[in-house]
Amino acid sequence: MNTFDYSQSQAWFARACKVIPGGIYGHFSPAPCVPVSAYPFFGARAKGAHFWDVDGNEFIDYMCAYGPMILGYAHPAVDEAYQEQMKLADSNTIASTKMVELAEFMVDLIPIADWAFFAKNGADVTNYATMIARAATGRKKIIAIKGGYHGTSPWMQATGHHGLIEDDHANVIRIPWNDFAALENVVNQYDGQIAGFISSPYHHPVFADNEFPAEGYWQKVEQLLRKKGILLIVDDVRCGFRLDLGGSNEHFGFKPDLIAFCKAIGNGYPISALVGAGPLKSFAAKVFHTGSYWYSAGPMAAALACLKELKRINAPNVLRENGTKLNDGLVRIAKSHGYTLKVTGDPGMAYYRLIEDETLMLQQEWCGECTRRGAYFTSHHNWFVSTAHSDEDFQRTWDIADDAFKAIKGR
Amino acid sequence: MDIELIRARLNLYALLQNFEQLVQLDREVAQSVKQWNVSIQFSVLNGPSASLDFQNGVCKHAIGSHPNPAIRLFFLSPRHLNKMFDGSGTPIPLKGFSRLGFLQKDFTQLTERLEYYLKPDNARNEDGDYRRINTTLTLYTAAHAIKELALLEPTCNAVFSHTPAGILQIGVLPEGPYVHLVLTKDGISVGKGSHASPTATMTFRDIESANALLGGRLDAFQAVAEQRLMLNGMIPIIDNIGLILDRVEHYLK
């Protein structure tokens, strides 16, 4: 099987480094893509479940723009809704009625939602959620999970990262995932001081197996927090609309007070949302939180079309079926080469690890070899499938995976 | 947090150990210490101590008290010691008065040579031999400083507390130097040379890349993308040790 050349990507990267810090920053940085020589840096175009880089290499994409592309790139219904709205107005001096239509649709779709608020990125709404929790309770502290990711605001980042000060974490308490006793301890220790508990619906850290909630975990959490007057905030930015269209909490059987969505809500158009229970609406109204482009109507129209399409095709089922199909094939191929591929998390957004090597070096080699053959795999992050991935894509992916296992044999 | 204490430990444990390499790497220094038969103890009152032992052209650095040093230099406080390392303070000699001439002349020349190698400029870095020695000493200094900061400095300690256990190897192609850090829940130990089974590796493509990055002239993200620095294995170890490494310069200027 041929492997790809990335000379144009590398040339663009050299240009980028002259004018952009780090060349490519944040979660798109090439740094966690190991070996970096196996990965493209710059894309040219994308369609369905595929993207093409600036060297003309075609990839079956298993990162889906790190989650947003739930229906596949350039989905006709979503793109048409966006284009139609753009003909009318996008950024404007006054609000668009599309915002109202989108909020109404979400309130109908999401059982706990009595209201919706829109922004651009996940961190906009996770921040907003904690502000509402503080406004509603009059308390300072927020509990979060160790290794949980809620964006890049200082309080969300781990201690020691550049640009942070100790005070940023003064009111954030981190506890281990799935550890109800730890939650009980901090709730008792800081009785009357805790405003909210923020967590993803299941634990999906990078570089580690993903973990579902233990049996009864969320129900016990919900009960304890209600008793103590602490708000339960679900960060559904990554999982949202993939596990259940009503919010991932429905999948796990519990009711949070606030849910933060982003990524899949607009199939790639820039929009995020916070939805909440009725009693919090007046506090949400009092917290001042806004941004220059938060009222852009184009992404709202795209989100409305995206959510309607997700509902029409029952997207969580499609994603689960697609993910299971992909995973079963990869596990079988790994086994045929003498490896055990461990798959954790939801099938449609699973994390993969070859258990023969705890250092991840083998995993990195295999993902790299797959990528340079046309199946874009990362070794550090959970993957994503879309509803656009086809059986043909999966067969091609399995062929690539098979060839990549042959390539790493004996290394 | 006692910044002076941290700096004193870095000076005694991270900087002073460089004499071990210096006498091997620099021909002039190797020649001048060939006949040395002397041990020097550096002790801070109620604080850290370390010694250098020169025998037969070899230097050995040790943490703690030397059993029978020829020269004993005493410091009233971490700050007192740090001032000596900054060039603005003098130690209190408690033993070896007959060797004061050695301290003032021979040993001072040696420390100046170390300073020469640890303080590069563009002109010096043009010289390949200089660049290799500077890179080697800087790499070893950094590794030992990381060990101390992970233990003592609150932010670094917090970072270290959520760093996975394992072995991080840092090296330069094609012929070194290599250093490895063994991370356990109790702390870090530093080993010179490569390791047979590292958990994570940071490998520089060449000495120029290592020199540029350690000298603060090359961005790490850029170096990775340009394959001048290759990462492998448990990246969270590299991320976290990188955070600690970035704080070394706050204490060792």
XYZ file of C-alpha atoms in Angstrom:
664
model
C 0.000 0.000 0.000
C 1.328 3.474 -0.843
C 2.086 5.910 1.922
C 1.560 9.648 1.750
C 3.933 12.521 1.221
C 3.313 15.712 3.197
C 5.803 18.123 1.663
C 3.192 20.828 0.980
C 1.856 20.581 4.539
C 5.374 20.973 5.855
C 6.067 23.942 3.591
C 2.887 25.646 4.818
C 3.883 24.887 8.384
C 7.224 26.640 7.871
C 5.317 29.690 6.629
C 2.882 29.476 9.532
C 5.668 29.414 12.111
C 6.860 32.818 10.959
C 3.577 34.529 11.755
C 1.589 32.286 14.129
C 2.698 31.159 17.626
C 3.596 27.498 17.426
C 2.596 27.387 13.762
C -0.673 25.613 14.584
C -1.910 26.044 18.142
C -4.239 24.347 20.585
C -5.834 20.994 19.925
C -4.854 21.118 16.249
C -1.173 21.375 17.162
C 0.826 18.574 15.537
C 2.592 17.920 18.878
C 0.399 15.049 20.145
C 0.312 13.400 16.713
C 3.057 10.809 17.101
C 5.047 10.233 14.982
C 4.465 13.686 13.592
C 5.939 12.601 10.237
C 2.827 10.440 9.677
C 0.354 13.319 9.841
C -0.773 16.113 7.514
C -1.024 19.632 8.980
C -3.179 21.562 6.535
C -6.431 20.590 4.847
C -7.664 21.671 1.432
C -11.252 20.421 1.299
C -13.674 17.963 2.846
C -16.819 16.086 1.883
C -18.831 13.453 3.735
C -16.522 11.297 5.839
C -13.416 12.336 3.900
C -10.963 15.197 3.809
C -8.094 16.054 1.486
C -4.882 17.712 2.610
C -2.865 20.324 0.726
C -0.724 17.554 -0.803
C -3.842 16.047 -2.348
C -3.918 13.031 -0.018
C -7.414 11.706 0.752
C -8.276 10.549 4.258
C -11.213 8.707 5.738
C -11.652 10.945 8.751
C -12.066 9.387 12.183
C -11.714 12.640 14.098
C -14.568 14.517 12.383
C -12.963 17.881 13.175
C -12.620 16.638 16.787
C -16.339 15.971 17.009
C -18.444 18.555 15.176
C -18.908 16.707 11.870
C -21.660 14.405 13.050
C -23.473 14.293 9.678
C -20.305 14.455 7.596
C -18.653 17.416 5.901
C -20.730 19.657 3.657
C -24.047 18.067 4.541
C -26.578 19.352 1.964
C -29.483 20.119 4.327
C -27.297 21.908 6.860
C -25.307 23.830 4.267
C -28.460 24.879 2.452
C -30.051 26.205 5.645
C -26.870 28.138 6.372
C -26.642 29.589 2.862
C -30.301 30.597 2.880
C -29.860 32.419 6.160
C -26.689 34.095 4.897
C -28.655 35.576 2.029
C -30.864 37.267 4.615
C -28.505 38.229 7.432
C -25.801 36.770 9.643
C -24.274 39.275 12.057
C -26.732 42.094 12.484
C -27.477 44.987 14.797
C -30.474 43.187 16.246
C -31.197 39.543 17.031
C -32.472 36.983 14.538
C -35.703 35.068 14.951
C -33.663 31.972 14.074
C -32.403 32.148 17.657
C -35.955 31.802 18.960
C -36.756 28.949 16.589
C -33.584 27.118 17.601
C -34.269 27.623 21.323
C -37.839 26.356 20.879
C -36.610 23.281 19.030
C -34.037 22.510 21.725
C -36.520 22.984 24.547
C -38.780 20.458 22.833
C -35.920 18.059 22.092
C -34.149 18.065 25.464
C -36.244 16.902 28.431
C -34.517 18.972 31.143
C -34.431 22.142 29.011
C -36.854 24.955 29.729
C -34.637 27.536 28.069
C -31.588 27.781 25.795
C -28.744 30.273 25.396
C -26.286 30.435 22.508
C -22.614 31.257 22.174
C -19.722 30.062 20.012
C -17.466 27.599 21.822
C -17.786 24.969 24.513
C -15.893 27.047 27.046
C -18.295 29.967 26.533
C -21.123 27.872 27.900
C -19.241 25.835 30.530
C -18.056 29.166 31.938
C -21.591 30.515 31.768
C -22.918 27.438 33.550
C -20.570 27.939 36.495
C -21.454 31.629 36.645
C -25.148 30.749 36.798
C -24.449 28.162 39.500
C -22.668 30.795 41.557
C -25.363 33.373 40.955
C -28.123 30.940 41.884
C -26.497 29.536 45.024
C -24.453 32.471 46.272
C -21.550 30.053 46.698
C -18.030 30.067 45.263
C -16.723 26.572 44.793
C -17.024 24.270 41.797
C -16.307 20.555 41.865
C -14.828 19.000 38.731
C -13.302 15.675 37.753
C -9.513 15.115 37.677
C -8.525 14.926 34.029
C -11.895 16.352 32.947
C -11.750 18.930 30.159
C -14.111 21.884 30.003
C -12.170 24.328 27.802
C -9.146 26.558 28.238
C -10.266 29.238 30.693
C -7.727 29.428 33.530
C -9.921 27.665 36.088
C -10.461 24.781 33.662
C -6.795 24.060 33.003
C -4.495 21.906 35.097
C -2.132 23.580 37.565
C 1.215 24.636 36.187
C 0.147 25.486 32.676
C 1.569 28.675 31.257
C -0.310 31.850 32.016
C -2.098 30.482 35.077
C -1.776 31.618 38.664
C -2.532 29.662 41.831
C -5.625 31.771 42.515
C -7.217 30.449 39.321
C -7.829 27.148 41.073
C -8.669 28.530 44.491
C -12.332 27.624 44.141
C -12.089 24.503 42.015
C -11.990 21.113 43.713
C -10.972 18.141 41.586
C -12.095 14.634 42.493
C -11.518 11.295 40.740
C -14.085 10.070 38.217
C -16.644 7.524 39.413
C -15.659 8.102 43.034
C -18.892 8.879 44.847
C -17.199 8.672 48.247
C -14.788 11.423 47.178
C -17.728 13.571 46.122
C -19.456 12.989 49.452
C -16.267 13.918 51.290
C -15.784 17.252 49.556
C -19.488 18.086 49.747
C -19.343 17.540 53.510
C -15.970 19.237 53.913
C -17.151 22.359 52.097
C -20.742 22.227 53.243
C -22.609 25.335 52.120
C -19.724 26.525 49.911
C -20.211 24.510 46.736
C -22.149 26.053 43.865
C -21.941 23.308 41.274
C -20.504 20.003 40.134
C -19.419 19.948 36.481
C -18.617 16.749 34.663
C -18.849 15.101 31.280
C -21.495 12.342 31.205
C -18.747 9.743 31.074
C -15.010 10.117 31.492
C -13.187 10.633 28.203
C -9.676 11.864 29.028
C -6.855 11.898 26.482
C -4.108 9.250 26.486
C -6.221 6.922 28.644
C -9.063 4.450 28.421
C -12.501 6.071 28.589
C -14.762 5.083 31.478
C -18.522 4.819 31.772
C -20.261 5.743 35.035
C -20.502 2.918 37.542
C -23.948 1.411 38.062
C -26.024 3.932 40.020
C -23.254 6.554 40.120
C -25.142 9.392 38.480
C -28.333 8.654 40.410
C -26.466 8.859 43.730
C -24.699 12.018 42.587
C -27.972 13.659 41.591
C -29.607 12.734 44.900
C -26.718 14.065 46.989
C -26.434 17.332 45.081
C -30.163 18.012 45.288
C -30.049 17.451 49.032
C -27.167 19.907 49.377
C -28.505 22.558 47.001
C -25.586 22.087 44.584
C -26.246 22.445 40.858
C -25.395 19.567 38.551
C -23.803 20.734 35.277
C -23.219 18.282 32.454
C -20.508 19.210 29.986
C -21.966 17.500 26.924
C -19.741 19.402 24.518
C -18.059 16.268 23.181
C -20.812 13.648 23.607
C -23.864 15.818 22.998
C -26.377 14.466 20.438
C -24.187 11.407 19.883
C -25.486 9.258 22.752
C -29.026 10.633 22.986
C -30.677 13.597 21.292
C -32.151 14.634 24.630
C -28.702 14.972 26.168
C -26.295 12.223 27.224
C -27.780 12.300 30.726
C -30.898 10.641 29.241
C -28.696 7.791 28.079
C -27.407 7.320 31.627
C -30.729 8.037 33.364
C -30.284 11.223 35.386
C -31.414 14.857 35.285
C -28.865 17.686 35.502
C -29.750 21.339 36.059
C -27.664 22.653 33.173
C -26.229 21.063 30.007
C -23.502 22.609 27.868
C -23.484 21.661 24.172
C -21.177 22.512 21.279
C -19.379 20.429 18.609
C -22.133 18.332 16.975
C -24.913 20.888 17.423
C -24.193 22.697 14.142
C -22.316 20.066 12.101
C -19.255 22.279 12.020
C -20.826 25.744 12.030
C -19.641 27.759 15.024
C -22.247 27.641 17.751
C -22.603 26.357 21.300
C -25.558 26.258 23.656
C -26.398 26.079 27.312
C -29.782 24.685 28.251
C -31.244 24.692 31.734
C -34.095 23.943 34.033
C -36.836 26.544 34.577
C -35.862 27.741 38.061
C -32.468 28.853 36.744
C -33.800 30.994 33.914
C -33.963 34.198 35.928
C -30.389 33.715 37.163
C -29.256 32.969 33.607
C -30.855 36.239 32.549
C -29.011 38.177 35.247
C -25.534 36.851 34.421
C -23.983 39.111 31.787
C -22.268 36.941 29.197
C -21.984 37.746 25.507
C -19.649 37.948 22.524
C -19.253 39.728 19.207
C -20.545 36.851 17.090
C -22.839 35.041 19.501
C -25.892 36.334 17.627
C -24.725 35.208 14.174
C -27.827 33.800 12.542
C -26.116 31.583 9.958
C -24.812 29.052 12.470
C -28.203 29.129 14.250
C -29.946 28.169 11.025
C -27.334 25.463 10.475
C -27.833 24.133 14.000
C -31.589 24.019 13.572
C -31.213 22.070 10.327
C -28.602 19.804 11.887
C -30.738 18.948 14.920
C -33.767 18.272 12.719
C -31.709 15.955 10.548
C -30.227 14.174 13.584
C -33.751 13.618 14.853
C -35.046 12.484 11.460
C -32.426 9.780 11.039
C -32.168 8.901 14.751
C -28.475 9.743 14.622
C -27.420 8.158 17.944
C -28.529 4.764 16.631
C -26.732 5.267 13.332
C -23.553 6.343 15.108
C -23.706 3.412 17.505
C -24.165 0.988 14.629
C -21.385 2.592 12.588
C -19.056 2.669 15.561
C -19.751 -0.927 16.501
C -19.174 -2.054 12.932
C -15.851 -0.192 12.713
C -14.707 -1.386 16.108
C -15.585 -5.037 15.578
C -13.618 -5.061 12.344
C -10.563 -3.381 13.847
C -10.537 -5.663 16.887
C -10.758 -8.720 14.602
C -7.907 -7.500 12.392
C -5.735 -6.667 15.410
C -6.355 -10.165 16.769
C -5.342 -11.738 13.472
C -1.962 -10.050 13.907
C -1.604 -11.131 17.524
C -2.613 -7.809 19.093
C -5.446 -6.902 21.432
C -7.146 -3.635 20.555
C -9.033 -2.363 23.590
C -12.034 -0.178 22.730
C -13.516 2.010 25.466
C -16.248 4.609 25.583
C -19.294 4.916 23.370
C -18.892 2.926 20.123
C -19.450 6.026 17.998
C -16.682 7.981 19.735
C -14.425 5.322 21.176
C -10.850 5.428 22.453
C -8.569 2.708 21.119
C -5.456 1.228 22.682
C -3.249 -1.728 21.878
C -2.838 -3.282 25.285
C 0.436 -5.025 24.472
C 2.330 -1.786 25.092
C 1.448 0.466 28.015
C 3.819 3.182 26.806
C 1.473 3.820 23.824
C 4.467 3.605 21.454
C 2.979 0.658 19.567
C -0.377 2.417 19.401
C 1.329 5.530 18.055
C 3.155 3.533 15.389
C -0.027 1.793 14.258
C -2.158 4.957 14.163
C 0.625 6.730 12.285
C 0.906 3.948 9.712
C -2.881 3.971 9.233
C -2.895 7.733 8.765
C -0.125 7.755 6.169
C -2.210 5.162 4.248
C -5.429 7.207 4.372
C -7.333 6.387 7.581
C -6.878 9.380 9.877
C -6.384 7.906 13.374
C -5.032 9.681 16.426
C -3.426 7.803 19.299
C -4.116 10.312 22.065
C -7.807 11.130 21.758
C -11.097 9.302 21.283
C -12.121 9.043 17.649
C -15.455 10.053 16.142
C -17.541 8.436 13.459
C -20.222 10.314 11.558
C -23.469 9.242 9.989
C -21.703 9.749 6.636
C -19.231 6.888 7.109
C -20.187 4.094 4.727
C -19.553 0.366 4.551
C -17.121 1.126 1.754
C -15.246 3.465 4.092
C -15.088 0.813 6.777
C -13.820 -1.855 4.359
C -11.113 0.505 3.125
C -10.255 1.345 6.738
C -9.940 -2.324 7.671
C -7.652 -2.927 4.668
C -5.505 -0.009 5.776
C -5.463 -1.209 9.385
C -4.392 -4.657 8.217
C -1.535 -3.245 6.134
C -0.496 -0.965 9.006
C -0.279 -3.927 11.384
C 1.994 -5.656 8.877
C 4.141 -2.512 8.770
C 4.630 -2.314 12.530
C 5.263 -6.031 12.981
C 8.624 -6.601 14.560
C 9.287 -2.985 15.454
C 7.859 28.682 49.397
C 11.474 29.527 50.200
C 12.874 30.703 46.872
C 16.391 31.054 48.245
C 16.324 27.465 49.479
C 15.163 26.237 46.092
C 17.890 28.212 44.364
C 20.484 26.893 46.805
C 19.490 23.321 46.096
C 19.565 23.968 42.367
C 23.008 25.501 42.682
C 24.357 22.643 44.793
C 22.583 19.740 43.131
C 21.945 20.809 39.542
C 24.777 23.221 38.721
C 27.640 21.802 40.767
C 27.282 18.314 39.298
C 28.357 19.753 35.946
C 31.978 19.617 37.044
C 31.782 15.847 36.555
C 31.195 16.374 32.821
C 33.332 19.458 32.461
C 36.530 17.633 33.387
C 35.691 15.013 30.753
C 34.523 17.242 27.954
C 36.955 20.146 27.978
C 40.557 19.230 27.141
C 42.067 22.247 28.878
C 40.145 21.551 32.052
C 41.006 17.870 31.915
C 44.664 18.799 31.699
C 44.536 21.256 34.580
C 42.701 18.982 37.033
C 44.814 15.934 36.198
C 46.994 16.425 39.238
C 44.276 17.584 41.593
C 43.737 15.538 44.704
C 41.259 17.591 46.638
C 37.725 17.424 47.965
C 35.546 20.454 48.641
C 32.509 20.469 50.861
C 29.778 23.112 50.484
C 27.452 23.304 53.492
C 24.596 25.650 54.353
C 23.693 26.078 58.019
C 20.689 23.825 58.657
C 20.405 23.453 54.906
C 21.609 21.540 51.880
C 25.148 20.372 51.332
C 27.157 18.816 48.542
C 30.744 18.003 47.736
C 33.128 17.769 44.809
C 35.930 15.245 44.899
C 38.762 15.602 42.364
C 41.023 12.539 42.098
C 43.231 11.467 39.180
C 41.518 13.718 36.683
C 38.041 12.562 37.655
C 35.461 14.666 39.489
C 32.716 13.154 41.579
C 29.785 15.178 42.824
C 27.850 13.954 45.828
C 24.838 15.266 47.715
C 25.324 15.534 51.480
C 28.430 15.573 53.614
C 31.802 14.327 52.471
C 33.392 12.078 55.144
C 36.707 13.924 55.129
C 36.872 16.930 52.829
C 40.154 18.747 52.330
C 38.272 22.044 52.175
C 35.063 22.880 53.941
C 33.134 25.968 52.819
C 30.346 27.109 55.059
C 27.370 29.361 54.334
C 25.135 30.989 56.912
C 22.021 30.718 54.786
C 20.779 29.600 51.361
C 20.948 33.250 50.322
C 24.597 33.416 51.373
C 25.384 30.410 49.163
C 23.392 31.807 46.255
C 25.318 35.040 46.422
C 28.536 33.101 45.969
C 27.098 31.380 42.906
C 26.012 34.770 41.595
C 29.566 36.030 42.045
C 28.758 38.551 44.756
C 29.423 36.611 47.963
C 32.244 34.735 49.626
C 32.035 31.558 51.676
C 33.331 31.026 55.196
C 36.160 28.512 55.033
C 36.077 26.131 58.025
C 38.764 23.763 56.867
C 41.623 23.810 54.361
C 43.082 27.199 55.075
C 46.304 26.123 53.410
C 44.337 25.536 50.212
C 42.870 29.034 50.008
C 45.268 29.801 47.161
C 43.903 26.806 45.289
C 40.366 28.044 45.847
C 41.127 31.586 44.785
C 43.104 30.648 41.703
C 42.681 27.105 40.379
C 39.142 26.394 41.452
C 38.002 29.874 40.484
C 39.391 29.309 36.992
C 37.429 26.091 36.833
C 34.185 27.778 37.882
C 34.802 30.491 35.298
C 35.202 27.804 32.676
C 31.890 26.263 33.720
C 30.236 29.659 33.537
C 31.739 30.136 30.072
C 30.058 26.957 28.889
C 26.745 27.662 30.561
C 26.407 31.203 29.282
C 26.484 30.960 25.503
C 26.318 33.769 23.028
C 25.974 33.688 19.273
C 29.687 33.798 18.628
C 30.461 30.972 21.035
C 27.648 28.866 19.644
C 29.251 29.001 16.202
C 31.896 26.634 17.513
C 30.710 23.024 17.227
C 32.714 21.796 20.214
C 31.387 24.606 22.376
C 27.840 23.913 21.240
C 28.129 20.245 22.151
C 29.523 20.963 25.615
C 26.994 23.696 26.276
C 24.141 21.399 25.213
C 25.405 18.517 27.334
C 25.830 20.625 30.444
C 22.514 22.405 29.940
C 20.698 19.098 29.479
C 22.177 17.619 32.638
C 21.527 20.813 34.587
C 17.923 20.825 33.431
C 17.386 17.187 34.364
C 18.727 17.693 37.879
C 16.820 20.952 38.279
C 13.572 19.236 37.263
C 14.149 16.683 40.006
C 14.533 19.424 42.622
C 11.636 21.571 41.437
C 9.269 18.605 41.283
C 10.039 18.001 44.921
C 10.174 21.537 46.305
C 8.421 24.123 44.193
C 4.654 24.128 44.897
C 3.442 24.527 41.317
C 5.945 21.995 39.995
C 5.049 19.651 42.830
C 1.371 19.951 41.884
C 2.230 19.194 38.263
C 4.379 16.257 39.310
C 1.606 14.884 41.538
C -0.516 14.141 38.479
C 2.331 12.962 36.261
C 2.259 9.253 35.407
C 5.107 7.116 36.749
C 7.629 5.996 34.169
C 10.981 6.693 32.592
C 11.546 9.718 30.416
C 14.600 9.608 28.207
C 15.887 12.823 26.662
C 18.583 12.484 24.031
C 20.282 13.922 21.004
C 20.947 12.103 17.718
C 23.234 10.704 16.506
C 25.655 10.319 19.395
C 24.112 11.865 22.459
C 24.168 13.160 25.095
C 21.373 11.216 26.768
C 19.821 11.579 30.176
C 16.874 9.787 31.720
C 14.516 10.635 34.551
C 12.924 7.863 36.562
C 9.573 9.094 37.876
C 7.945 7.335 40.810
C 5.277 8.532 43.210
C 8.047 9.538 45.630
C 10.052 11.694 43.277
C 12.496 11.733 40.405
C 15.950 10.264 40.065
C 18.284 11.281 37.271
C 20.509 8.932 35.304
C 23.110 9.959 32.782
C 22.998 8.055 29.506
C 20.160 6.278 27.740
C 17.699 3.793 29.240
C 16.906 0.321 27.895
C 13.126 0.643 28.154
C 11.886 4.212 28.488
C 8.178 4.958 28.859
C 8.528 8.196 26.909
C 11.268 9.683 24.796
C 12.238 13.152 23.642
C 14.838 12.819 20.924
C 16.461 15.773 19.220
C 17.330 15.322 15.555
C 20.750 16.907 16.085
C 22.810 18.901 18.517
C 21.822 22.180 16.830
C 18.138 21.558 17.520
C 18.789 20.571 21.119
C 20.988 23.600 21.619
C 18.417 25.961 20.131
C 15.530 24.581 22.167
C 17.392 24.369 25.468
C 18.765 27.848 24.818
C 15.265 29.239 24.380
C 15.721 30.067 20.685
C 13.411 27.372 19.307
C 9.745 26.891 20.133
C 9.023 23.337 21.276
C 5.794 23.000 19.260
C 7.569 24.161 16.133
C 10.471 21.811 16.821
C 8.082 18.866 17.110
C 6.206 19.677 13.926
C 9.461 20.177 12.026
C 10.728 16.841 13.351
C 13.675 18.504 15.012
C 12.327 17.083 18.267
C 10.640 13.687 18.155
C 8.292 12.625 20.925
C 7.250 9.094 21.621
C 5.360 7.085 24.209
C 3.496 8.508 27.207
C 3.102 12.091 26.073
C 1.522 13.190 29.414
C 4.917 12.565 31.031
C 6.579 14.784 28.436
C 3.885 17.458 28.776
C 4.218 17.636 32.530
C 7.997 17.444 32.702
C 8.014 20.127 30.026
C 5.972 22.376 32.315
C 8.503 21.869 35.099
C 11.418 22.401 32.719
C 9.928 25.711 31.635
C 10.055 26.915 35.248
C 13.762 26.133 35.707
C 14.771 29.433 34.155
C 12.842 31.325 36.845
C 15.356 30.025 39.378
C 18.541 29.480 37.364
C 19.258 32.511 35.267
